[in-house]
Amino acid sequence: MSELRERFRALDALDVPDVMSRTRILGPKPPEPDRAPAMRRVGALVFAAVVAIAAVVLVARALNEPLQPADPPTPTPTDTALRRDGEVITYTGDDPWTGGDLVAQDPDTGEVRTLVDAHSIDSAFRDRTIGSAAWSADGRWVAFQVVACGGGTVTEQEPAVAGLWVTNGPGEPRQLTRPCIEDPDVAPYDELWAWSPAGAQLLVARRSIDGNALVLIDPATGDRTDLGEVSGDVTALEWSPDGTRIAYGTTRGSVYSVGVGGGDRSLLASFPGFVAGGIFGSGFGITWSPDGAHIAVLTEASQRNTLYLMNADGSDLHQLAEDLEVQSVYWSPNLSWSPDGTRMAYATSSGGREDRQQIRTASSDGSTPSLLFEAASAASADFGSAGSPVWSPDGERIAFGSSTTDGKSAVWLVANADGTGLAREVDELRYLSWRGGWYFCGCYG
C-alpha cells in the first residue's frame, strides 16, 4: 500500500500540460490547407499538353496527305418534280420577239403557272426571246435558250443573257452558257442541246471558230465534261434511251456514236449528202428505237430525203424509204418511234401536181411503209407548221400538224395508228403534251 502511494506521488510531480487550458488560450486549430485546386491546375496543364501534342500530330499527318477539293455549293433542293403530269411549256406575250414569261400549262384544264418570270432575272432579259425550252427527263428542271446577242459590243463586264439557262423553280434561273462572250463570232442558236433521258444532264453541241465540240453540263453545279471535238458541223444529236451513249450526225453525212462515260467514239455510217437537221433543235435526223437496239437516220441530198435503219453498232444498215420530202414542225423530230419500238411515223408529200401531205409508218423489219393519212388537198400552209407526227403514250393514235381544207392555216389532227377511221382535229396542247411538253418559238419561221 505504501508502495502504491509512492507511485501516485511520482505522477503528481510530473509536468503534464493542461490541454483544456491551452485550447482556451490558443483557440481552435486552424484547418489544413486544401490542396485540391493546385492538383486541378496541374491536371489542366497536363490535358492541354496532350491536346497540343495531338494537334501537332494531326497537322503533320494532314500535310503529308493530298488536299481534297471542297464540296461545290449545294443548289436549291430539287427532289420535288417541277413538271406536273402532262404539262406543256408555253410562252406569254403576243409577240415572241418582245419577250415574255415562260409558263407551264395543263393540257386538260388550261391552268397556267409561271416557270420563269422575265422581270425577275435582268433588265436586259425582258427584251430577249426564249427560243426553246424543255423539261428534264425526271421533271425536276427546265432548260431554256435565250437567243440573239443584240447590237453593240458585249464585254465580260456586261455579260449577255443569251445562252442556255436552267431553272428548278420560279425565280431561280441560272445561266449555263454565254456564247456571246465565249464565242462572239458564232450565233447563240448554233448551240444544239438535249436533255439526257436518264436523270438530269444536258448535252450541248458547241459551234465555234476553233471547231465543234460536244459538252455535258450538270444543271445543278454547271460543271462541264468535254466529250471531244467533232468533225464537221453537227446537224442532229440524240441520246440512247439508257443515257449511256450519244449519236450525232454531221453536214458531211457521217453518223458517230460517243460514250458518255469515257468519251470513246466510233463511226457508225457514212451517207450521201448530209444528215437532216439544222440549227433549230435536236433529233431531227437521228432517233434511237425505244429499246436502244436500232437507230433510224434521215439524210438529205438534192432536196430529197432517204430513210435508213441500222443496228446501234452500225451493222445491218439498210434503206427503208427513198425520194421523200419529209415535213416537220419547227424543232420537232422528223421521225417518231412507236412506244413498242416496232414502227416509225413520218410526214412526207405525195409529189406530182396534187402534192398532198401524207403520214406514213415504216416497220423496223424493213417492210414497205404504209399510208396512214393523206390530205384531201395540197398543203399550202406554212411548211414549218405541218408534219412531225407523234404517238400517243399508249401507241394507239398519231397526232400531227396539217393544214385546213382551204389550205390557209395550220391545224392539229389525230388518226388511229392502225389506219382505221378518219383523222379528226385535236387540241394543240394535247399534241404538244404527247411530243414531250417542250417549247419552240415559231418566230424562226
Tab-separated table of C-alpha atoms in Angstrom:
chain	number	residue	atom	x	y	z
A	1	MET	CA	0.000	0.000	0.000
A	2	SER	CA	2.789	2.344	0.858
A	3	GLU	CA	4.393	1.467	-2.434
A	4	LEU	CA	1.282	2.479	-4.343
A	5	ARG	CA	1.138	5.813	-2.614
A	6	GLU	CA	4.739	6.474	-3.577
A	7	ARG	CA	3.920	5.877	-7.247
A	8	PHE	CA	1.000	8.373	-7.214
A	9	ARG	CA	3.253	10.982	-5.677
A	10	ALA	CA	5.709	10.479	-8.538
A	11	LEU	CA	2.972	11.007	-11.095
A	12	ASP	CA	1.811	14.214	-9.442
A	13	ALA	CA	5.350	15.537	-9.627
A	14	LEU	CA	5.375	15.223	-13.486
A	15	ASP	CA	4.780	18.439	-15.576
A	16	VAL	CA	1.653	17.435	-17.556
A	17	PRO	CA	0.284	20.127	-19.953
A	18	ASP	CA	-3.165	21.436	-19.302
A	19	VAL	CA	-4.751	20.596	-22.607
A	20	MET	CA	-8.046	22.324	-21.929
A	21	SER	CA	-6.320	25.495	-20.753
A	22	ARG	CA	-4.091	25.529	-23.797
A	23	THR	CA	-7.114	25.119	-26.014
A	24	ARG	CA	-8.774	28.095	-24.361
A	25	ILE	CA	-5.662	30.221	-24.871
A	26	LEU	CA	-4.720	29.254	-28.423
A	27	GLY	CA	-8.217	28.818	-29.808
A	28	PRO	CA	-9.309	26.181	-32.327
A	29	LYS	CA	-6.718	24.573	-34.549
A	30	PRO	CA	-6.606	26.120	-37.961
A	31	PRO	CA	-7.819	23.818	-40.778
A	32	GLU	CA	-5.356	22.060	-43.031
A	33	PRO	CA	-4.853	23.858	-46.364
A	34	ASP	CA	-6.952	22.421	-49.288
A	35	ARG	CA	-4.570	21.063	-51.884
A	36	ALA	CA	-7.307	20.186	-54.464
A	37	PRO	CA	-7.120	23.469	-56.534
A	38	ALA	CA	-3.432	23.006	-57.047
A	39	MET	CA	-3.979	19.449	-58.187
A	40	ARG	CA	-6.687	20.591	-60.602
A	41	ARG	CA	-4.354	23.185	-62.097
A	42	VAL	CA	-1.717	20.560	-62.648
A	43	GLY	CA	-4.267	18.253	-64.316
A	44	ALA	CA	-5.440	21.032	-66.655
A	45	LEU	CA	-1.868	21.740	-67.708
A	46	VAL	CA	-1.295	18.073	-68.441
A	47	PHE	CA	-4.518	17.845	-70.512
A	48	ALA	CA	-3.593	20.969	-72.521
A	49	ALA	CA	-0.195	19.497	-73.263
A	50	VAL	CA	-1.787	16.282	-74.515
A	51	VAL	CA	-4.193	18.232	-76.781
A	52	ALA	CA	-1.344	20.304	-78.186
A	53	ILE	CA	0.690	17.200	-78.960
A	54	ALA	CA	-2.313	15.587	-80.677
A	55	ALA	CA	-2.887	18.712	-82.745
A	56	VAL	CA	0.715	18.746	-83.903
A	57	VAL	CA	0.413	15.095	-84.930
A	58	LEU	CA	-2.789	15.741	-86.882
A	59	VAL	CA	-1.331	18.762	-88.681
A	60	ALA	CA	1.783	16.816	-89.619
A	61	ARG	CA	-0.342	13.972	-90.931
A	62	ALA	CA	-2.548	16.350	-92.943
A	63	LEU	CA	0.500	17.948	-94.555
A	64	ASN	CA	1.552	14.548	-95.840
A	65	GLU	CA	-1.868	13.780	-97.383
A	66	PRO	CA	-3.122	15.178	-100.739
A	67	LEU	CA	-5.564	18.046	-100.473
A	68	GLN	CA	-9.195	17.170	-101.162
A	69	PRO	CA	-11.319	19.698	-103.097
A	70	ALA	CA	-14.099	21.357	-101.203
A	71	ASP	CA	-17.635	20.286	-101.969
A	72	PRO	CA	-19.323	22.548	-104.533
A	73	PRO	CA	-22.084	24.835	-103.289
A	74	THR	CA	-25.319	22.933	-102.906
A	75	PRO	CA	-28.109	24.353	-105.077
A	76	THR	CA	-31.678	24.631	-104.008
A	77	PRO	CA	-33.013	21.096	-103.374
A	78	THR	CA	-34.758	19.674	-106.430
A	79	ASP	CA	-36.252	16.464	-105.096
A	80	THR	CA	-39.735	17.663	-105.987
A	81	ALA	CA	-40.632	17.411	-109.662
A	82	LEU	CA	-41.174	20.773	-111.311
A	83	ARG	CA	-43.339	19.305	-114.042
A	84	ARG	CA	-46.814	18.086	-113.235
A	85	ASP	CA	-48.487	15.347	-115.242
A	86	GLY	CA	-48.552	16.165	-118.934
A	87	GLU	CA	-47.846	19.888	-118.562
A	88	VAL	CA	-46.714	21.817	-121.625
A	89	ILE	CA	-44.214	24.686	-121.671
A	90	THR	CA	-45.584	27.786	-123.375
A	91	TYR	CA	-44.547	31.427	-123.684
A	92	THR	CA	-46.604	34.511	-122.864
A	93	GLY	CA	-46.870	37.614	-124.964
A	94	ASP	CA	-48.376	38.309	-128.355
A	95	ASP	CA	-45.010	38.963	-129.983
A	96	PRO	CA	-42.245	36.499	-129.021
A	97	TRP	CA	-39.587	38.970	-130.078
A	98	THR	CA	-40.580	41.415	-127.349
A	99	GLY	CA	-40.042	38.934	-124.518
A	100	GLY	CA	-42.387	37.322	-122.034
A	101	ASP	CA	-42.648	34.736	-119.278
A	102	LEU	CA	-42.108	31.006	-119.565
A	103	VAL	CA	-45.113	29.144	-118.165
A	104	ALA	CA	-46.375	25.589	-117.692
A	105	GLN	CA	-49.897	24.853	-118.939
A	106	ASP	CA	-52.114	21.910	-118.068
A	107	PRO	CA	-53.477	20.434	-121.345
A	108	ASP	CA	-56.666	19.254	-119.606
A	109	THR	CA	-57.661	22.355	-117.646
A	110	GLY	CA	-55.707	25.096	-119.391
A	111	GLU	CA	-54.357	26.207	-115.994
A	112	VAL	CA	-51.160	28.243	-116.283
A	113	ARG	CA	-48.370	28.753	-113.747
A	114	THR	CA	-45.166	30.736	-114.138
A	115	LEU	CA	-41.853	28.942	-114.525
A	116	VAL	CA	-39.616	31.888	-115.393
A	117	ASP	CA	-40.567	35.472	-114.676
A	118	ALA	CA	-38.525	37.520	-117.132
A	119	HIS	CA	-38.745	40.639	-114.951
A	120	SER	CA	-37.092	38.851	-112.025
A	121	ILE	CA	-33.891	37.983	-113.917
A	122	ASP	CA	-32.318	41.023	-115.502
A	123	SER	CA	-33.490	44.210	-117.152
A	124	ALA	CA	-31.822	43.060	-120.389
A	125	PHE	CA	-33.656	39.743	-120.236
A	126	ARG	CA	-37.051	41.325	-120.836
A	127	ASP	CA	-36.024	42.333	-124.341
A	128	ARG	CA	-34.738	38.884	-125.348
A	129	THR	CA	-36.526	35.944	-126.907
A	130	ILE	CA	-36.700	32.489	-125.388
A	131	GLY	CA	-36.194	30.393	-128.490
A	132	SER	CA	-36.722	26.942	-126.975
A	133	ALA	CA	-37.365	25.215	-123.649
A	134	ALA	CA	-37.629	21.599	-122.495
A	135	TRP	CA	-38.251	19.549	-119.362
A	136	SER	CA	-35.587	17.235	-117.978
A	137	ALA	CA	-36.500	13.540	-118.062
A	138	ASP	CA	-37.018	13.453	-114.291
A	139	GLY	CA	-39.231	16.555	-114.438
A	140	ARG	CA	-37.109	18.475	-111.905
A	141	TRP	CA	-35.601	21.002	-114.308
A	142	VAL	CA	-36.441	23.215	-117.246
A	143	ALA	CA	-33.709	24.285	-119.645
A	144	PHE	CA	-34.334	27.218	-121.962
A	145	GLN	CA	-32.325	29.050	-124.561
A	146	VAL	CA	-32.264	32.806	-124.930
A	147	VAL	CA	-31.359	33.888	-128.454
A	148	ALA	CA	-29.780	36.971	-130.033
A	149	CYS	CA	-26.797	38.775	-128.590
A	150	GLY	CA	-28.146	42.174	-129.515
A	151	GLY	CA	-26.333	45.133	-131.010
A	152	GLY	CA	-23.121	46.660	-129.779
A	153	THR	CA	-20.088	45.091	-128.210
A	154	VAL	CA	-20.590	42.604	-125.390
A	155	THR	CA	-17.835	42.586	-122.793
A	156	GLU	CA	-17.065	40.460	-119.775
A	157	GLN	CA	-18.121	43.359	-117.589
A	158	GLU	CA	-21.548	43.284	-119.250
A	159	PRO	CA	-22.420	39.579	-119.502
A	160	ALA	CA	-25.033	38.808	-122.129
A	161	VAL	CA	-28.182	36.955	-121.229
A	162	ALA	CA	-28.090	34.997	-124.491
A	163	GLY	CA	-27.306	31.334	-123.994
A	164	LEU	CA	-28.600	28.244	-122.219
A	165	TRP	CA	-30.330	28.649	-118.837
A	166	VAL	CA	-31.866	26.251	-116.316
A	167	THR	CA	-34.371	26.581	-113.507
A	168	ASN	CA	-35.751	24.231	-110.880
A	169	GLY	CA	-38.414	26.593	-109.606
A	170	PRO	CA	-39.864	30.063	-110.125
A	171	GLY	CA	-37.341	32.838	-109.543
A	172	GLU	CA	-34.278	30.559	-109.668
A	173	PRO	CA	-32.925	30.680	-113.242
A	174	ARG	CA	-29.165	30.188	-113.741
A	175	GLN	CA	-27.168	30.760	-116.913
A	176	LEU	CA	-25.003	27.822	-118.068
A	177	THR	CA	-23.556	29.058	-121.371
A	178	ARG	CA	-22.660	32.530	-122.638
A	179	PRO	CA	-21.902	32.110	-126.349
A	180	CYS	CA	-21.951	35.844	-126.991
A	181	ILE	CA	-18.980	36.179	-124.637
A	182	GLU	CA	-17.316	32.792	-125.037
A	183	ASP	CA	-17.510	32.884	-128.843
A	184	PRO	CA	-18.931	36.183	-130.111
A	185	ASP	CA	-18.436	35.227	-133.784
A	186	VAL	CA	-20.977	32.395	-133.534
A	187	ALA	CA	-24.741	32.918	-133.258
A	188	PRO	CA	-26.089	31.588	-129.918
A	189	TYR	CA	-28.779	29.455	-131.531
A	190	ASP	CA	-25.998	27.394	-133.085
A	191	GLU	CA	-25.865	25.562	-129.762
A	192	LEU	CA	-27.798	22.336	-130.231
A	193	TRP	CA	-28.755	20.815	-126.887
A	194	ALA	CA	-30.753	17.941	-125.434
A	195	TRP	CA	-31.599	16.511	-122.009
A	196	SER	CA	-30.450	13.034	-121.072
A	197	PRO	CA	-33.345	10.531	-120.962
A	198	ALA	CA	-31.974	9.280	-117.638
A	199	GLY	CA	-31.965	11.787	-114.752
A	200	ALA	CA	-30.819	15.331	-115.455
A	201	GLN	CA	-27.803	16.043	-117.652
A	202	LEU	CA	-27.514	18.382	-120.604
A	203	LEU	CA	-25.711	17.697	-123.845
A	204	VAL	CA	-24.610	20.746	-125.807
A	205	ALA	CA	-23.075	20.756	-129.272
A	206	ARG	CA	-20.944	23.890	-129.322
A	207	ARG	CA	-20.032	25.535	-132.599
A	208	SER	CA	-17.020	27.808	-132.571
A	209	ILE	CA	-14.366	29.235	-134.843
A	210	ASP	CA	-11.964	26.717	-133.299
A	211	GLY	CA	-14.131	23.721	-134.193
A	212	ASN	CA	-17.209	21.932	-132.925
A	213	ALA	CA	-17.343	20.075	-129.615
A	214	LEU	CA	-19.729	18.014	-127.510
A	215	VAL	CA	-20.044	19.072	-123.884
A	216	LEU	CA	-22.004	17.603	-120.964
A	217	ILE	CA	-23.263	20.068	-118.345
A	218	ASP	CA	-24.554	19.349	-114.842
A	219	PRO	CA	-27.550	21.687	-114.340
A	220	ALA	CA	-27.079	21.791	-110.557
A	221	THR	CA	-23.418	22.811	-110.484
A	222	GLY	CA	-22.678	23.991	-114.013
A	223	ASP	CA	-19.728	21.571	-114.173
A	224	ARG	CA	-18.749	20.613	-117.718
A	225	THR	CA	-17.410	17.362	-119.145
A	226	ASP	CA	-15.757	17.623	-122.556
A	227	LEU	CA	-16.563	14.736	-124.900
A	228	GLY	CA	-14.147	15.961	-127.543
A	229	GLU	CA	-14.249	17.784	-130.841
A	230	VAL	CA	-16.291	16.587	-133.796
A	231	SER	CA	-15.524	16.525	-137.485
A	232	GLY	CA	-17.938	18.690	-139.446
A	233	ASP	CA	-20.899	20.710	-138.240
A	234	VAL	CA	-23.355	18.808	-136.048
A	235	THR	CA	-26.831	18.780	-137.593
A	236	ALA	CA	-28.603	16.317	-135.271
A	237	LEU	CA	-27.898	14.627	-131.972
A	238	GLU	CA	-29.750	12.070	-129.896
A	239	TRP	CA	-29.216	10.235	-126.582
A	240	SER	CA	-29.557	6.476	-126.367
A	241	PRO	CA	-32.617	5.506	-124.277
A	242	ASP	CA	-30.446	4.401	-121.334
A	243	GLY	CA	-28.408	7.615	-121.410
A	244	THR	CA	-25.038	5.899	-121.894
A	245	ARG	CA	-24.308	6.904	-125.491
A	246	ILE	CA	-24.926	9.761	-127.898
A	247	ALA	CA	-25.426	9.523	-131.653
A	248	TYR	CA	-24.857	12.589	-133.785
A	249	GLY	CA	-24.883	13.404	-137.484
A	250	THR	CA	-22.906	15.956	-139.456
A	251	THR	CA	-23.051	18.024	-142.622
A	252	ARG	CA	-20.594	15.519	-144.129
A	253	GLY	CA	-23.158	12.724	-143.940
A	254	SER	CA	-21.445	10.839	-141.128
A	255	VAL	CA	-23.095	9.376	-138.031
A	256	TYR	CA	-20.998	8.774	-134.924
A	257	SER	CA	-21.623	7.213	-131.530
A	258	VAL	CA	-19.927	8.576	-128.400
A	259	GLY	CA	-19.786	7.007	-124.941
A	260	VAL	CA	-20.908	9.322	-122.157
A	261	GLY	CA	-18.686	7.693	-119.534
A	262	GLY	CA	-15.345	7.513	-121.329
A	263	GLY	CA	-15.839	9.587	-124.474
A	264	ASP	CA	-14.997	6.656	-126.783
A	265	ARG	CA	-16.041	7.458	-130.323
A	266	SER	CA	-16.924	5.251	-133.289
A	267	LEU	CA	-18.085	5.936	-136.838
A	268	LEU	CA	-21.380	4.122	-137.441
A	269	ALA	CA	-22.108	5.015	-141.056
A	270	SER	CA	-21.496	7.496	-143.867
A	271	PHE	CA	-24.222	8.612	-146.260
A	272	PRO	CA	-24.527	10.680	-149.449
A	273	GLY	CA	-25.490	14.269	-148.699
A	274	PHE	CA	-25.888	15.207	-145.038
A	275	VAL	CA	-27.838	14.076	-142.002
A	276	ALA	CA	-31.092	16.033	-141.816
A	277	GLY	CA	-31.371	18.598	-139.082
A	278	GLY	CA	-30.399	22.201	-138.633
A	279	ILE	CA	-29.879	24.899	-136.088
A	280	PHE	CA	-33.418	24.656	-134.773
A	281	GLY	CA	-33.102	21.730	-132.409
A	282	SER	CA	-32.106	18.167	-131.726
A	283	GLY	CA	-33.179	14.782	-133.004
A	284	PHE	CA	-34.164	15.959	-136.448
A	285	GLY	CA	-32.481	13.274	-138.471
A	286	ILE	CA	-31.448	10.679	-135.879
A	287	THR	CA	-33.615	8.707	-133.483
A	288	TRP	CA	-32.991	5.586	-131.383
A	289	SER	CA	-35.587	2.873	-131.038
A	290	PRO	CA	-37.096	2.731	-127.516
A	291	ASP	CA	-35.147	-0.450	-126.698
A	292	GLY	CA	-31.869	1.100	-127.902
A	293	ALA	CA	-31.266	-1.686	-130.432
A	294	HIS	CA	-31.732	0.374	-133.633
A	295	ILE	CA	-31.003	3.849	-134.963
A	296	ALA	CA	-33.036	5.468	-137.738
A	297	VAL	CA	-31.303	8.097	-139.863
A	298	LEU	CA	-32.857	10.599	-142.244
A	299	THR	CA	-30.483	12.055	-144.837
A	300	GLU	CA	-30.896	14.831	-147.377
A	301	ALA	CA	-29.360	15.221	-150.813
A	302	SER	CA	-30.619	17.389	-153.683
A	303	GLN	CA	-33.590	18.430	-151.514
A	304	ARG	CA	-34.835	14.843	-151.249
A	305	ASN	CA	-34.760	12.602	-148.187
A	306	THR	CA	-33.835	8.968	-147.679
A	307	LEU	CA	-34.713	6.954	-144.558
A	308	TYR	CA	-32.251	4.350	-143.263
A	309	LEU	CA	-32.246	1.911	-140.376
A	310	MET	CA	-29.278	0.201	-138.739
A	311	ASN	CA	-28.334	-1.571	-135.541
A	312	ALA	CA	-26.974	0.572	-132.741
A	313	ASP	CA	-23.420	-0.541	-133.590
A	314	GLY	CA	-23.820	0.424	-137.267
A	315	SER	CA	-24.340	-3.100	-138.589
A	316	ASP	CA	-27.206	-4.259	-140.814
A	317	LEU	CA	-27.621	-0.875	-142.477
A	318	HIS	CA	-30.493	-0.834	-144.952
A	319	GLN	CA	-32.820	1.617	-146.647
A	320	LEU	CA	-36.467	1.887	-145.589
A	321	ALA	CA	-37.717	4.611	-147.933
A	322	GLU	CA	-36.281	6.960	-150.542
A	323	ASP	CA	-37.192	10.006	-152.629
A	324	LEU	CA	-39.094	11.542	-149.736
A	325	GLU	CA	-39.875	15.146	-148.930
A	326	VAL	CA	-40.163	14.900	-145.171
A	327	GLN	CA	-42.136	17.661	-143.487
A	328	SER	CA	-41.745	18.754	-139.899
A	329	VAL	CA	-42.881	21.326	-137.394
A	330	TYR	CA	-40.016	23.566	-136.324
A	331	TRP	CA	-37.778	21.878	-133.718
A	332	SER	CA	-39.866	18.701	-133.882
A	333	PRO	CA	-38.437	15.297	-134.768
A	334	ASN	CA	-38.800	14.247	-138.379
A	335	LEU	CA	-39.138	10.650	-137.220
A	336	SER	CA	-41.148	9.234	-134.328
A	337	TRP	CA	-40.930	5.685	-132.958
A	338	SER	CA	-43.990	3.923	-131.604
A	339	PRO	CA	-43.761	3.229	-127.845
A	340	ASP	CA	-43.226	-0.506	-128.500
A	341	GLY	CA	-40.421	0.210	-130.978
A	342	THR	CA	-41.940	-1.707	-133.905
A	343	ARG	CA	-42.841	1.204	-136.204
A	344	MET	CA	-41.794	4.722	-137.156
A	345	ALA	CA	-44.044	7.534	-138.323
A	346	TYR	CA	-43.049	10.400	-140.594
A	347	ALA	CA	-44.715	13.027	-142.773
A	348	THR	CA	-43.986	13.465	-146.460
A	349	SER	CA	-45.723	14.615	-149.632
A	350	SER	CA	-47.267	12.627	-152.429
A	351	GLY	CA	-45.457	14.558	-155.134
A	352	GLY	CA	-46.936	15.307	-158.536
A	353	ARG	CA	-49.447	18.015	-159.309
A	354	GLU	CA	-51.530	17.491	-156.164
A	355	ASP	CA	-48.543	17.178	-153.812
A	356	ARG	CA	-50.708	16.200	-150.848
A	357	GLN	CA	-49.410	15.760	-147.361
A	358	GLN	CA	-49.078	12.138	-146.236
A	359	ILE	CA	-48.438	10.432	-142.915
A	360	ARG	CA	-46.698	7.088	-143.302
A	361	THR	CA	-45.477	4.408	-140.934
A	362	ALA	CA	-42.466	2.177	-141.554
A	363	SER	CA	-41.788	-1.097	-139.803
A	364	SER	CA	-38.413	-1.877	-138.292
A	365	ASP	CA	-38.417	-5.212	-140.154
A	366	GLY	CA	-37.817	-3.378	-143.434
A	367	SER	CA	-41.220	-3.987	-144.985
A	368	THR	CA	-42.779	-1.412	-147.298
A	369	PRO	CA	-44.063	1.719	-145.450
A	370	SER	CA	-47.840	2.018	-145.208
A	371	LEU	CA	-50.024	5.077	-145.745
A	372	LEU	CA	-51.849	6.255	-142.637
A	373	PHE	CA	-53.271	9.596	-143.789
A	374	GLU	CA	-53.405	11.720	-146.923
A	375	ALA	CA	-54.715	15.270	-147.027
A	376	ALA	CA	-57.741	15.969	-149.203
A	377	SER	CA	-55.953	18.832	-150.954
A	378	ALA	CA	-52.496	20.232	-151.476
A	379	ALA	CA	-50.997	21.520	-148.240
A	380	SER	CA	-50.279	25.197	-148.717
A	381	ALA	CA	-49.919	26.109	-145.054
A	382	ASP	CA	-46.564	27.248	-143.684
A	383	PHE	CA	-44.072	24.402	-144.147
A	384	GLY	CA	-42.906	24.926	-140.573
A	385	SER	CA	-46.378	24.112	-139.233
A	386	ALA	CA	-47.025	20.778	-140.910
A	387	GLY	CA	-45.857	17.229	-140.314
A	388	SER	CA	-43.901	15.884	-137.322
A	389	PRO	CA	-46.207	13.028	-136.259
A	390	VAL	CA	-46.056	11.963	-132.602
A	391	TRP	CA	-47.508	8.867	-130.953
A	392	SER	CA	-49.938	8.834	-128.056
A	393	PRO	CA	-48.435	7.311	-124.886
A	394	ASP	CA	-50.464	4.117	-125.434
A	395	GLY	CA	-49.370	3.820	-129.083
A	396	GLU	CA	-52.968	3.762	-130.339
A	397	ARG	CA	-53.052	7.166	-132.067
A	398	ILE	CA	-50.778	9.505	-134.024
A	399	ALA	CA	-51.106	13.305	-133.942
A	400	PHE	CA	-49.535	15.661	-136.476
A	401	GLY	CA	-49.640	19.150	-137.910
A	402	SER	CA	-51.584	19.749	-141.125
A	403	SER	CA	-53.468	22.460	-142.988
A	404	THR	CA	-57.150	23.271	-143.141
A	405	THR	CA	-59.192	22.257	-146.165
A	406	ASP	CA	-58.827	25.768	-147.571
A	407	GLY	CA	-55.054	25.408	-147.224
A	408	LYS	CA	-54.661	28.746	-145.475
A	409	SER	CA	-53.894	27.816	-141.882
A	410	ALA	CA	-52.430	25.035	-139.760
A	411	VAL	CA	-54.399	22.626	-137.600
A	412	TRP	CA	-53.577	19.608	-135.449
A	413	LEU	CA	-55.053	16.262	-136.365
A	414	VAL	CA	-55.094	12.821	-134.750
A	415	ALA	CA	-55.577	9.492	-136.519
A	416	ASN	CA	-55.786	5.895	-135.348
A	417	ALA	CA	-52.393	4.233	-135.664
A	418	ASP	CA	-53.916	1.160	-137.344
A	419	GLY	CA	-55.320	3.314	-140.162
A	420	THR	CA	-58.988	2.806	-139.284
A	421	GLY	CA	-61.463	5.672	-139.098
A	422	LEU	CA	-60.989	9.273	-140.117
A	423	ALA	CA	-58.497	11.817	-138.848
A	424	ARG	CA	-60.061	14.412	-136.600
A	425	GLU	CA	-58.967	17.667	-135.072
A	426	VAL	CA	-57.186	17.647	-131.722
A	427	ASP	CA	-56.220	20.432	-129.341
A	428	GLU	CA	-52.721	21.794	-129.890
A	429	LEU	CA	-51.886	21.368	-126.196
A	430	ARG	CA	-52.643	17.652	-126.489
A	431	TYR	CA	-50.253	17.347	-129.426
A	432	LEU	CA	-47.560	19.270	-127.545
A	433	SER	CA	-48.027	17.107	-124.458
A	434	TRP	CA	-47.531	13.910	-126.475
A	435	ARG	CA	-44.475	15.490	-128.082
A	436	GLY	CA	-42.857	15.861	-124.668
A	437	GLY	CA	-44.221	19.195	-123.487
A	438	TRP	CA	-41.301	21.254	-124.739
A	439	TYR	CA	-41.492	24.662	-126.406
A	440	PHE	CA	-40.038	26.142	-129.569
A	441	CYS	CA	-40.533	29.698	-130.755
A	442	GLY	CA	-42.373	29.985	-134.058
A	443	CYS	CA	-40.543	33.262	-134.615
A	444	TYR	CA	-37.927	31.321	-136.590
A	445	GLY	CA	-40.440	30.565	-139.277
